[in-house]
PDB file of C-alpha atoms in Angstrom:
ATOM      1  CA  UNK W   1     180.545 -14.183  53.183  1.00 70.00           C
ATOM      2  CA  UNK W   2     181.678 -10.658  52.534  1.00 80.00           C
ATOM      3  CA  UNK W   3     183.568  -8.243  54.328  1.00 81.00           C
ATOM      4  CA  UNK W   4     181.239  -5.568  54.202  1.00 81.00           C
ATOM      5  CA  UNK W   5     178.548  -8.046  55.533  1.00 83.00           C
ATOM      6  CA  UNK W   6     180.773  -7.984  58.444  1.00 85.00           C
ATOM      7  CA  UNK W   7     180.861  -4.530  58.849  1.00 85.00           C
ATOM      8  CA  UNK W   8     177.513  -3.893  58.157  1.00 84.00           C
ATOM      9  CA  UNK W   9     176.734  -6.630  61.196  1.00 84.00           C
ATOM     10  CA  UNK W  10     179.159  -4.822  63.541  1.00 86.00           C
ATOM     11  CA  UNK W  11     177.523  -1.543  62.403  1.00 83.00           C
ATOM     12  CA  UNK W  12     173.518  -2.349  63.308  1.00 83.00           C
ATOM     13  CA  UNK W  13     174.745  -4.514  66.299  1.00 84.00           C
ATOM     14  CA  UNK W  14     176.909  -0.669  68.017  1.00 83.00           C
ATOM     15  CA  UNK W  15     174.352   1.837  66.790  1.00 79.00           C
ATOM     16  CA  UNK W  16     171.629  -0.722  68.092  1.00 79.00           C
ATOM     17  CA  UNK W  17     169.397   0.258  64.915  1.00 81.00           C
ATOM     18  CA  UNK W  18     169.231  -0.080  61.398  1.00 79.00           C
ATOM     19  CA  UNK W  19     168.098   3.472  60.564  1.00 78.00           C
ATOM     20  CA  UNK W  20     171.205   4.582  62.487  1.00 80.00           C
ATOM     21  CA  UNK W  21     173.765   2.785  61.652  1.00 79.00           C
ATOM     22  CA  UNK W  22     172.485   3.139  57.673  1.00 79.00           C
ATOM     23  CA  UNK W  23     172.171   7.005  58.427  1.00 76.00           C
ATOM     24  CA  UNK W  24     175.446   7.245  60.547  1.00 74.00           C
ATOM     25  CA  UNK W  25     178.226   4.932  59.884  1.00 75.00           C
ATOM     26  CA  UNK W  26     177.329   2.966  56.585  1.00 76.00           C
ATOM     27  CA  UNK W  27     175.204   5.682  54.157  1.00 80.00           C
ATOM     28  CA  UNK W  28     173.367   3.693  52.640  1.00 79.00           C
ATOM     29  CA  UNK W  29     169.465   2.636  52.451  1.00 83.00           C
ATOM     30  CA  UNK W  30     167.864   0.937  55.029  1.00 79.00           C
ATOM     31  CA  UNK W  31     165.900  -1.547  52.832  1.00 82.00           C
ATOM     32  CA  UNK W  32     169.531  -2.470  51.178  1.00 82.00           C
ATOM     33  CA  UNK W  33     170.806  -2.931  54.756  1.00 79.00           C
ATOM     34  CA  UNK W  34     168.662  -4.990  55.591  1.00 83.00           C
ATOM     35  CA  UNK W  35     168.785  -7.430  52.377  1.00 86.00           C
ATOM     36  CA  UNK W  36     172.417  -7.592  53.676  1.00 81.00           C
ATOM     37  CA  UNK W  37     171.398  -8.411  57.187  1.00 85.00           C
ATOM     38  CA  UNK W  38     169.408 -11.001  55.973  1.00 85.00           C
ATOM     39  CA  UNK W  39     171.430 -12.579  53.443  1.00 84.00           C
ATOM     40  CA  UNK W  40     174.831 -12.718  56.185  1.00 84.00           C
ATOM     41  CA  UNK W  41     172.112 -15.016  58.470  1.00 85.00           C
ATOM     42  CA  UNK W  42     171.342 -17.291  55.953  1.00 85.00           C
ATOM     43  CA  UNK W  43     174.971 -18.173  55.259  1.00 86.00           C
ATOM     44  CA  UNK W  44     175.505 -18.493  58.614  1.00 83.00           C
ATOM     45  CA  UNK W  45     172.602 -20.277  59.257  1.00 87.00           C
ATOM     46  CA  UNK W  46     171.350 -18.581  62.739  1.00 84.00           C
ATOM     47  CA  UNK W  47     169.331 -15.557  63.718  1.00 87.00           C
ATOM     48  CA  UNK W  48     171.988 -12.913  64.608  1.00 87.00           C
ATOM     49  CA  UNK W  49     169.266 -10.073  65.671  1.00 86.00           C
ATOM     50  CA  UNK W  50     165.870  -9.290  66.763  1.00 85.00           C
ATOM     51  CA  UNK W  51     164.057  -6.187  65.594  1.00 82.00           C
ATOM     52  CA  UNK W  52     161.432  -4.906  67.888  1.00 78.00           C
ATOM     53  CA  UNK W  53     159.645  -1.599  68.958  1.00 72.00           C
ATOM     54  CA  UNK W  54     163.274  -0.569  70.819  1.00 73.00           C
ATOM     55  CA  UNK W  55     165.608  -1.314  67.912  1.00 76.00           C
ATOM     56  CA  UNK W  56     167.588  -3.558  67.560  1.00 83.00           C
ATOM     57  CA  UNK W  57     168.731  -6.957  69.919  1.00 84.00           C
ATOM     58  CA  UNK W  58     171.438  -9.285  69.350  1.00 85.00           C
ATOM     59  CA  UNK W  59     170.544 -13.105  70.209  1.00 87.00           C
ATOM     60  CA  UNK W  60     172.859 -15.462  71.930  1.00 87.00           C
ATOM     61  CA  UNK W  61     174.518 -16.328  68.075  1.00 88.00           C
ATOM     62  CA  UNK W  62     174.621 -12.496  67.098  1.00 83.00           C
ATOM     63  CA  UNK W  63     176.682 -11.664  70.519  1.00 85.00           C
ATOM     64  CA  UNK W  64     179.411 -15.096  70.120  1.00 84.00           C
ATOM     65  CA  UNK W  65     179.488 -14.035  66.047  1.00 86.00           C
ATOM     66  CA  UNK W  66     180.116 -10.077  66.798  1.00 85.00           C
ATOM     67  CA  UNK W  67     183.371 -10.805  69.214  1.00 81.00           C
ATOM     68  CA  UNK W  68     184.450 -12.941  65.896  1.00 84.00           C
ATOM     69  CA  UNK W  69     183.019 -10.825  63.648  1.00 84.00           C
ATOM     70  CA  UNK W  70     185.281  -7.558  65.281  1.00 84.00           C
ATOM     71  CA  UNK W  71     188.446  -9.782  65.558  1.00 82.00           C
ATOM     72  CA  UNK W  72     188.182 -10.933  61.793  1.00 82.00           C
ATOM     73  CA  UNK W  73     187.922  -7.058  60.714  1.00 82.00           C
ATOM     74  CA  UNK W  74     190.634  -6.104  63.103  1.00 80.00           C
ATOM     75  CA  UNK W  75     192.910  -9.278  61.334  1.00 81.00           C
ATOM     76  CA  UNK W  76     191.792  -7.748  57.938  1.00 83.00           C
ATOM     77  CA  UNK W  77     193.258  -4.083  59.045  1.00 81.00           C
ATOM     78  CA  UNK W  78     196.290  -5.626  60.687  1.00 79.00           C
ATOM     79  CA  UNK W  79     197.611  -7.302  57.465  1.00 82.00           C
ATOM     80  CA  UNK W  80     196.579  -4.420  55.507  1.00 82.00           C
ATOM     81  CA  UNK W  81     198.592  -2.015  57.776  1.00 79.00           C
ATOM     82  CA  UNK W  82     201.609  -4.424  57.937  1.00 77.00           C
ATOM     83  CA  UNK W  83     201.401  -4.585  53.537  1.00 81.00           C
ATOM     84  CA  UNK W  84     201.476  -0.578  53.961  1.00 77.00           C
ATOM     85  CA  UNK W  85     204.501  -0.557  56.359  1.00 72.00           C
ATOM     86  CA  UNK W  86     206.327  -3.267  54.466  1.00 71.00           C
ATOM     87  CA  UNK W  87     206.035  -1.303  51.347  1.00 72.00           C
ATOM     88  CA  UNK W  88     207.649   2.207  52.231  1.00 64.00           C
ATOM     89  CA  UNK W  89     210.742   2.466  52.283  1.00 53.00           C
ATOM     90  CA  UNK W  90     211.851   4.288  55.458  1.00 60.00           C
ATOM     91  CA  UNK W  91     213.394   4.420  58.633  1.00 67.00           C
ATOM     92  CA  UNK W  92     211.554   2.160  61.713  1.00 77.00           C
ATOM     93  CA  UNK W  93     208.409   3.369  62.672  1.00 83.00           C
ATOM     94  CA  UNK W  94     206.800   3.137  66.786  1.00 90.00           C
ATOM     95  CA  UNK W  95     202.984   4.586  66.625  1.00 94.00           C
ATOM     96  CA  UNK W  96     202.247   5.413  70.395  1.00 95.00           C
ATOM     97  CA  UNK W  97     198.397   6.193  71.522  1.00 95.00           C
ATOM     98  CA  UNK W  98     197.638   8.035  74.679  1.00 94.00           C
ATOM     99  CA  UNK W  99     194.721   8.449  76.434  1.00 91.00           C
ATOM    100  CA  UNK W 100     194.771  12.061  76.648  1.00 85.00           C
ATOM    101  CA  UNK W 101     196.200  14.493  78.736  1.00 83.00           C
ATOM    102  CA  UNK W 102     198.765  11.157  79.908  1.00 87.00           C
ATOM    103  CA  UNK W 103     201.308  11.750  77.253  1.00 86.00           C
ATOM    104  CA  UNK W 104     202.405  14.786  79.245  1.00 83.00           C
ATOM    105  CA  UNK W 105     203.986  11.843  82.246  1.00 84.00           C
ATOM    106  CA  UNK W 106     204.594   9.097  79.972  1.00 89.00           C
ATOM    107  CA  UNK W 107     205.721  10.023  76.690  1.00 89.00           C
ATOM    108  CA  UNK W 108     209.706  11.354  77.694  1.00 87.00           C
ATOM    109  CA  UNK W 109     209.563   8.025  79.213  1.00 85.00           C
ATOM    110  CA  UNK W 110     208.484   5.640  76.364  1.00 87.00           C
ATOM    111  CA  UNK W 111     210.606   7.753  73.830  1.00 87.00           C
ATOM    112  CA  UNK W 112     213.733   7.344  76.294  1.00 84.00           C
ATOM    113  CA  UNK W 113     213.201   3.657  75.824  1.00 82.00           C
ATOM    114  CA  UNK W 114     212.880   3.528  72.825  1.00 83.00           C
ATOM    115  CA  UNK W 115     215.970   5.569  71.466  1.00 78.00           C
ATOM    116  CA  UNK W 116     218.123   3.652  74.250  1.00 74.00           C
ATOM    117  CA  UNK W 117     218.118   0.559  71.559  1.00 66.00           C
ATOM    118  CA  UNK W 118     218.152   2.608  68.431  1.00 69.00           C
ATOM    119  CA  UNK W 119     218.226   6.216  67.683  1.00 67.00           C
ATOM    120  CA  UNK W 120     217.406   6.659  64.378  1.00 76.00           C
ATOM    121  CA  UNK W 121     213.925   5.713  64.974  1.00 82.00           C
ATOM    122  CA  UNK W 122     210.832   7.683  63.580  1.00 85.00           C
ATOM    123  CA  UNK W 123     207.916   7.867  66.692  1.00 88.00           C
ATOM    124  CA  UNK W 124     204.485   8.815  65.941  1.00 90.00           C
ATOM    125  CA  UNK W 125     202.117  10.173  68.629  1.00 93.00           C
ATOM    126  CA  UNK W 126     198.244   9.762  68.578  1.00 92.00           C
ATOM    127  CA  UNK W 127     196.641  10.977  71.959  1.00 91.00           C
ATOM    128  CA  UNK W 128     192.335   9.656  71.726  1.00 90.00           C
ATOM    129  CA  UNK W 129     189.917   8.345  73.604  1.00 89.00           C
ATOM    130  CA  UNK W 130     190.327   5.048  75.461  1.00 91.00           C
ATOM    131  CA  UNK W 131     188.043   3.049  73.210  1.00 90.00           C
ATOM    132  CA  UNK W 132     189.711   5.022  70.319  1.00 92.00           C
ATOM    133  CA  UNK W 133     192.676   3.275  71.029  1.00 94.00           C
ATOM    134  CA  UNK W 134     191.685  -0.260  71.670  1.00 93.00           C
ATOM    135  CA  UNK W 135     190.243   0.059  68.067  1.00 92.00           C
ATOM    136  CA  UNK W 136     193.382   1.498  66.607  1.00 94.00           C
ATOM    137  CA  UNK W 137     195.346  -1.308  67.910  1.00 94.00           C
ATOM    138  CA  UNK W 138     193.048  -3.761  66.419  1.00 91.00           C
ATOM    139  CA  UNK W 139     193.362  -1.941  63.560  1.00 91.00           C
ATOM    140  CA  UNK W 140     197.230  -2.154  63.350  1.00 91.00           C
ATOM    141  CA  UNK W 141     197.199   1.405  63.611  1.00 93.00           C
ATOM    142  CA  UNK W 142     198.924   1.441  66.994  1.00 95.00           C
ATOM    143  CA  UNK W 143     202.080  -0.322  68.365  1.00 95.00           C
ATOM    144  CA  UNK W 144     201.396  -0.049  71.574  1.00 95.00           C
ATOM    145  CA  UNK W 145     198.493   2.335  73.816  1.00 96.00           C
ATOM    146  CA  UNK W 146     198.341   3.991  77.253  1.00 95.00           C
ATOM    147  CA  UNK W 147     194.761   3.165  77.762  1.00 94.00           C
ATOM    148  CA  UNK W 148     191.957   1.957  80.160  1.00 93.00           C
ATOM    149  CA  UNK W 149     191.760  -1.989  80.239  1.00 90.00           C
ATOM    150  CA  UNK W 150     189.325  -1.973  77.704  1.00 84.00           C
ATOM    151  CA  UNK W 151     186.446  -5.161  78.185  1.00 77.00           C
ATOM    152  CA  UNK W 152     185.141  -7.136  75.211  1.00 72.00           C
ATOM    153  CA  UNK W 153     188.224  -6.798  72.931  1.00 77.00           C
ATOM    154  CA  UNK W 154     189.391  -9.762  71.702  1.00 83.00           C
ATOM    155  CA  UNK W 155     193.020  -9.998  70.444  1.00 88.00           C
ATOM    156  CA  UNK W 156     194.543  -7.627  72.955  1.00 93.00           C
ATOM    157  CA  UNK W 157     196.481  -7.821  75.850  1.00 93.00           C
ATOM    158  CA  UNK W 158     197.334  -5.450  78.782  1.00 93.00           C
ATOM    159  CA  UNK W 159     199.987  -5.108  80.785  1.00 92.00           C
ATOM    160  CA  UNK W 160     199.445  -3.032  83.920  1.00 92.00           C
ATOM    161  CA  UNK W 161     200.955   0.448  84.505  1.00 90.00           C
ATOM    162  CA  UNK W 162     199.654   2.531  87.598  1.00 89.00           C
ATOM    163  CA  UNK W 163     197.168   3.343  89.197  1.00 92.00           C
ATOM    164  CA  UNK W 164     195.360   6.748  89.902  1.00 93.00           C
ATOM    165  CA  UNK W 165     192.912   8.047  92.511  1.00 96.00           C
ATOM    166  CA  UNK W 166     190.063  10.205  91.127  1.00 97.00           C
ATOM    167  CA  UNK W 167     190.049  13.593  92.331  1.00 97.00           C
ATOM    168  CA  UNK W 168     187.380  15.933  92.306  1.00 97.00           C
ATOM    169  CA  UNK W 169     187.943  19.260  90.032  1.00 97.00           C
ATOM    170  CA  UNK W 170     185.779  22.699  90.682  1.00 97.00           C
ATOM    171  CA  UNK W 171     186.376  26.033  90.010  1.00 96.00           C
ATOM    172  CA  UNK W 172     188.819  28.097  92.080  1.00 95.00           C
ATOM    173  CA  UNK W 173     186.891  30.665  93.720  1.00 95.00           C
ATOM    174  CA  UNK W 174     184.204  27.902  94.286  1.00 96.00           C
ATOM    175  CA  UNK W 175     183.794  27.691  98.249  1.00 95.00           C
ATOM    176  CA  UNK W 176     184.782  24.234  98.622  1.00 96.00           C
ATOM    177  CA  UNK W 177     188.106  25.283  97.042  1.00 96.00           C
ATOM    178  CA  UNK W 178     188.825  26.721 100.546  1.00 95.00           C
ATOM    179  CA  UNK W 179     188.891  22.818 101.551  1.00 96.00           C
ATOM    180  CA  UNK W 180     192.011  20.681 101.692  1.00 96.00           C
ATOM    181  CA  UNK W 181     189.823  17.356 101.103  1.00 96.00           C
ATOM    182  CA  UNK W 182     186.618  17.457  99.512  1.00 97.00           C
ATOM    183  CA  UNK W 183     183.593  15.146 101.526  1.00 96.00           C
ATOM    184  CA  UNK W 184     181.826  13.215  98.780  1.00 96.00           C
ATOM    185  CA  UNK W 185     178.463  14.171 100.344  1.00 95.00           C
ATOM    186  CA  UNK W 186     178.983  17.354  99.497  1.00 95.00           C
ATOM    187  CA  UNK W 187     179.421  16.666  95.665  1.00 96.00           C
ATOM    188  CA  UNK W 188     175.867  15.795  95.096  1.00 94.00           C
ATOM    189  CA  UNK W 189     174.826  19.296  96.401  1.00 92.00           C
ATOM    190  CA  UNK W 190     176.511  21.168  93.245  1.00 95.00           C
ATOM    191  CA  UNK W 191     176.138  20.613  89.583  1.00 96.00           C
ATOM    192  CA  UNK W 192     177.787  17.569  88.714  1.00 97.00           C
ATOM    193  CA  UNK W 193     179.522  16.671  85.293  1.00 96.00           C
ATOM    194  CA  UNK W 194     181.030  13.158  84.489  1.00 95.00           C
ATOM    195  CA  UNK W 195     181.561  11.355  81.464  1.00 93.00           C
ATOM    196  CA  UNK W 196     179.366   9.000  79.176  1.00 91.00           C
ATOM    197  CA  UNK W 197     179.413   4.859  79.359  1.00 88.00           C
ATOM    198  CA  UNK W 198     180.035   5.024  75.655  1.00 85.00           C
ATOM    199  CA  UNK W 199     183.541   7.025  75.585  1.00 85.00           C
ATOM    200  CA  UNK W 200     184.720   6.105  78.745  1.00 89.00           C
ATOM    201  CA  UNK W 201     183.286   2.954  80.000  1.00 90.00           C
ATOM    202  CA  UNK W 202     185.825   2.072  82.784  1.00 91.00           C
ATOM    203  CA  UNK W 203     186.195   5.656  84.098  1.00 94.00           C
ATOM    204  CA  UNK W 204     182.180   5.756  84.421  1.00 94.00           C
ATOM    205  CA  UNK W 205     182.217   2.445  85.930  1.00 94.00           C
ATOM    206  CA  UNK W 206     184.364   3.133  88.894  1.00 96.00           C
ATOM    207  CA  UNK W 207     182.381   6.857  89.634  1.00 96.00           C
ATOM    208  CA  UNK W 208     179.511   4.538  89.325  1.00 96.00           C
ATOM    209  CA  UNK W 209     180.752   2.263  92.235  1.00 96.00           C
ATOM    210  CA  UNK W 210     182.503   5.120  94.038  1.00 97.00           C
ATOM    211  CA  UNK W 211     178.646   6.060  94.371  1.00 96.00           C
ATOM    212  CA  UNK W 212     177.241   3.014  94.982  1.00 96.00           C
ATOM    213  CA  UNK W 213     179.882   2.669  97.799  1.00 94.00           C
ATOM    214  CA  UNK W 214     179.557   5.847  99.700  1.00 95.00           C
ATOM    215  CA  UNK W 215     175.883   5.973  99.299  1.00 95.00           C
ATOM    216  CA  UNK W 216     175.572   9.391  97.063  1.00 95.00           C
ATOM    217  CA  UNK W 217     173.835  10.067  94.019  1.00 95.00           C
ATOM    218  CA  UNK W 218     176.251  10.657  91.295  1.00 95.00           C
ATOM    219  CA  UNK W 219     173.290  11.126  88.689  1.00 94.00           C
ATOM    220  CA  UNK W 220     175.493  13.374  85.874  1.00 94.00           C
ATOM    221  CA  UNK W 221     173.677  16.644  85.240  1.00 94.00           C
ATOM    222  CA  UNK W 222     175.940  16.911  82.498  1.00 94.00           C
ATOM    223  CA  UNK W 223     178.303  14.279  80.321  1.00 94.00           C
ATOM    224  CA  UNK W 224     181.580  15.723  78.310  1.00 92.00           C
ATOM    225  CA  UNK W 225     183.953  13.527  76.490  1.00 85.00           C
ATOM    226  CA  UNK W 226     187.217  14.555  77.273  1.00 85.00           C
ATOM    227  CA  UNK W 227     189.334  16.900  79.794  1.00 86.00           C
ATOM    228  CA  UNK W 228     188.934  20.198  77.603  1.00 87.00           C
ATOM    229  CA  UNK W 229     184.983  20.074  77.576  1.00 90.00           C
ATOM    230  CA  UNK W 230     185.081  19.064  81.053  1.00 93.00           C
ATOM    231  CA  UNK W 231     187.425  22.384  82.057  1.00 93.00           C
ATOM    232  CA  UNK W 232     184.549  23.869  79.848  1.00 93.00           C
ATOM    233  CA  UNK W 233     181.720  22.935  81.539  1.00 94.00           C
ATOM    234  CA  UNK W 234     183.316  23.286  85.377  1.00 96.00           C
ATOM    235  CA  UNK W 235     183.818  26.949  84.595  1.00 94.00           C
ATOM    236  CA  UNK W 236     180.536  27.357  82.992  1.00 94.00           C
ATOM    237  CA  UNK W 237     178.241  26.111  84.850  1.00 95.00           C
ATOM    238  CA  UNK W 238     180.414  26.220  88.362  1.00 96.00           C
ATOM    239  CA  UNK W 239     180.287  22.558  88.694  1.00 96.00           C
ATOM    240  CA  UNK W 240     181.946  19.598  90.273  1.00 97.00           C
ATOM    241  CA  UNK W 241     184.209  17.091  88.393  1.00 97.00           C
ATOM    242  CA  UNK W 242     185.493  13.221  89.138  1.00 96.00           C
ATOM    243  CA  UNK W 243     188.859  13.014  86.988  1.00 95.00           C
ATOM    244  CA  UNK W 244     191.560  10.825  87.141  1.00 94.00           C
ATOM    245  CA  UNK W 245     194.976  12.566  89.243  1.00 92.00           C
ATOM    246  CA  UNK W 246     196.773  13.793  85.741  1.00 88.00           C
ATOM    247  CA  UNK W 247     193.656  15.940  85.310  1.00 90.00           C
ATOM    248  CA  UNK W 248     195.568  18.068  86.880  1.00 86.00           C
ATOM    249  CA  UNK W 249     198.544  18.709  84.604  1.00 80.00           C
ATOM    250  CA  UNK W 250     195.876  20.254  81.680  1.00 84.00           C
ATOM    251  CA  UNK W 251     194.264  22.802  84.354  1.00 89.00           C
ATOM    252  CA  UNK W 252     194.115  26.509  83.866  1.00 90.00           C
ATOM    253  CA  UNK W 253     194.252  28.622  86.861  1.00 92.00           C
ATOM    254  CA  UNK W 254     190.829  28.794  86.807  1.00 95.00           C
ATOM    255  CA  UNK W 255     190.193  25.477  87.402  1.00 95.00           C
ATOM    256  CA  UNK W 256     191.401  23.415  90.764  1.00 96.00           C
ATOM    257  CA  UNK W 257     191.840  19.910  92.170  1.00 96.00           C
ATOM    258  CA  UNK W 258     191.348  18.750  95.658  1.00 97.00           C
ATOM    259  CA  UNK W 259     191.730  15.175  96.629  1.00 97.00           C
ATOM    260  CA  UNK W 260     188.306  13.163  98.285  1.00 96.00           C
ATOM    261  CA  UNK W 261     187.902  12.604 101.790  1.00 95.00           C
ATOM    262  CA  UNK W 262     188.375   8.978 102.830  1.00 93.00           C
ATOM    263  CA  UNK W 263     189.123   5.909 100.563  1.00 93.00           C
ATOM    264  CA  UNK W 264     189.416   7.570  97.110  1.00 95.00           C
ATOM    265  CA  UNK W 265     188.194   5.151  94.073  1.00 96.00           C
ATOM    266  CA  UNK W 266     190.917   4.452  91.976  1.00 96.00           C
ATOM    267  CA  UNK W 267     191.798   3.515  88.511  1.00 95.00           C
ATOM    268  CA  UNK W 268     194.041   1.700  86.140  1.00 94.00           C
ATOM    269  CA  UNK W 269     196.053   2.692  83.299  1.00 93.00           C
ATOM    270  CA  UNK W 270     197.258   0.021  81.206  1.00 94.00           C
ATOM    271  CA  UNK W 271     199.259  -0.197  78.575  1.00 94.00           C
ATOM    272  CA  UNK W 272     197.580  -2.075  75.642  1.00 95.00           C
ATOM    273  CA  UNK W 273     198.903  -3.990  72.128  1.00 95.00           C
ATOM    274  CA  UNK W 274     197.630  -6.029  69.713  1.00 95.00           C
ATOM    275  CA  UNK W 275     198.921  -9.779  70.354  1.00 92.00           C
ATOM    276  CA  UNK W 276     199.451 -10.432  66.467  1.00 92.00           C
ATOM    277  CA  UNK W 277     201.892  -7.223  66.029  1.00 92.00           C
ATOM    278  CA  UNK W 278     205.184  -8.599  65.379  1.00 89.00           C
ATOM    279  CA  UNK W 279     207.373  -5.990  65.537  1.00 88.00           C
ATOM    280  CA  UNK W 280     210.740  -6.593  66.847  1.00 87.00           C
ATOM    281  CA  UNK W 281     210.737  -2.979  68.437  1.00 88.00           C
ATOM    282  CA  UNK W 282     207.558  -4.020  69.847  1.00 91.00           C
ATOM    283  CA  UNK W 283     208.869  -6.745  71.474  1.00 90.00           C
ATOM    284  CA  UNK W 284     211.810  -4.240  72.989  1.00 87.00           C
ATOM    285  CA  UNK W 285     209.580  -2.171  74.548  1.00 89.00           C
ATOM    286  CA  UNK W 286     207.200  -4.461  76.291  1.00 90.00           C
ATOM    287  CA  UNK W 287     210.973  -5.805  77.524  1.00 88.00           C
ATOM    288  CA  UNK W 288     211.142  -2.730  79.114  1.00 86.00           C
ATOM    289  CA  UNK W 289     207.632  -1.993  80.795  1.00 83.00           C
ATOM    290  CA  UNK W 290     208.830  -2.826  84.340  1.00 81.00           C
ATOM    291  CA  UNK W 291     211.971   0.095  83.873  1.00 78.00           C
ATOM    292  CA  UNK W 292     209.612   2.396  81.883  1.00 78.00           C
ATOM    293  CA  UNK W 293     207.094   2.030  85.256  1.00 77.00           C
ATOM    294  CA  UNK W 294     210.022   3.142  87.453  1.00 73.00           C
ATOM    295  CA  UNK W 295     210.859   6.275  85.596  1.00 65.00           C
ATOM    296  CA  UNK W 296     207.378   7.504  84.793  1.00 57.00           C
ATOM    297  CA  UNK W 297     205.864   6.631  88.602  1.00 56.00           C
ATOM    298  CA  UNK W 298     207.991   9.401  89.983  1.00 47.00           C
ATOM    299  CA  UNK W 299     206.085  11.656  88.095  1.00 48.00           C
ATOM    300  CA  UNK W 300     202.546  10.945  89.020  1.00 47.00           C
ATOM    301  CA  UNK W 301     202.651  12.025  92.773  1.00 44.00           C
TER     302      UNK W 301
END
């Protein structure tokens, strides 16, 4: 078995089709995929998918070998990363991640810890997408992420952080800016813009139960993938956001947040590292998680 049978598994099983995931992530021939496909299920001696008139299925072996599957690539970029590290010749290195817009509370804090123990430390800043992260601590490209508790990804842990309410974000001259509270049956009555299962999976889930709770449709009439496009869309179309509370700190003046009526849904931030990482200044700074929540909570409120 291959590595690139591996990835070419992991690629079909995400894009949930052959022609896509040849097209997209792989470029290369679908008939040559799918000799590859083929040839990775006879060595391991189970059907891993099912093609039918939707695409592509995974059986019960193709979901158990995918977890594996992902973990064994992420232990492939891990070693490669530490054999890249190991090799230069340079002062310590910290990568941070940041889901972003939360660098702007939390990084001052996390460099503050780190430089406490040793100054002449080099710190390197990545600010992504939740899932973005989780992959690039798998990869080894991470030390440590401010994330969503990502689902499904073996080989990580979490350690929890705070937790946010949503707020709801509309234009300023919009007449429910007037408001000091938002009702949440009022949201459904403007254009409504949240954010896609596939780039932000926990934030989606808890709008998703937020509506389920309160009993109002929450049907997106449009999806965005981060703050900016969502500050895009509010002021284009005059529409009506669900955003975690540090939102906030990216806002123009055009742009406003006012706080829900009633019990507001919250959400977790995490912070996130790969469980095989051995770095001493790793270890350091997950020493210091419980002083490093002290002296960033003051500045969420």
């Amino acid at each position: 078995m291959e590595l690139r049978h591996l990835r070419y598994f992991i690629a079909v099983a995400e894009e949930g089709s052959l022609t896509l995931a040849a097209e997209r992530r792989l470029h290369t021939a679908q008939p040559s995929l799918s000799r590859q496909i083929r040839d990775l299920e006879l060595e391991v001696g189970a059907q891993l998918l099912i093609r039918n008139s939707r695409g592509i299925e995974l059986t019960p072996a193709g979901r158990a070998f995918l977890d594996h599957a992902r973990l064994a690539l992420a232990q492939v970029e891990v070693a490669g990363e530490a054999a890249r590290r190991a090799a230069q010749v340079a002062k310590p290195s910290f990568v941070l991640g940041f889901l972003t817009g939360h660098e702007v509370t939390w990084l001052p804090e996390a460099l503050r810890i780190l430089r406490d123990d040793q100054s002449n430390i080099e710190v390197i800043v990545h600010s992504q997408l939740s899932p973005d992260l989780a992959r690039g601590l798998l990869q080894g490209k991470l030390d440590v992420a401010f994330l969503r508790r990502e689902d499904q990804v073996p080989g990580l842990a979490f350690k929890f952080l705070a937790k946010e309410p949503l707020v709801v974000l509309l234009p300023s001259d919009h007449r429910l800016a007037k408001h000091d509270a938002i009702r949440p049956q009022d949201i459904p009555r403007e254009t409504f813009i949240s954010v896609p299962k596939t780039t932000s999976p926990a934030l989606r889930a808890v709008i998703d139960d937020y509506a389920a709770r309160t009993g109002i449709d929450l049907t997106p009439d449009q999806e965005v993938d981060n703050i900016s496009m969502a500050i895009s869309m509010i002021v284009s179309t005059r529409g009506l956001a669900l955003l975690p509370l540090y939102a906030r700190n990216l806002l123009p003046p055009s742009v406003v947040s006012r706080p829900l009526q009633g019990e507001a849904p919250m959400i977790d931030l995490v912070i996130g590292y790969n469980r095989a990482n051995t770095s001493s200044l790793l270890k350091v700074f997950l020493s210091k998680v419980d002083d490093l929540i002290a002296r960033g909570s003051g500045s969420i409120s």
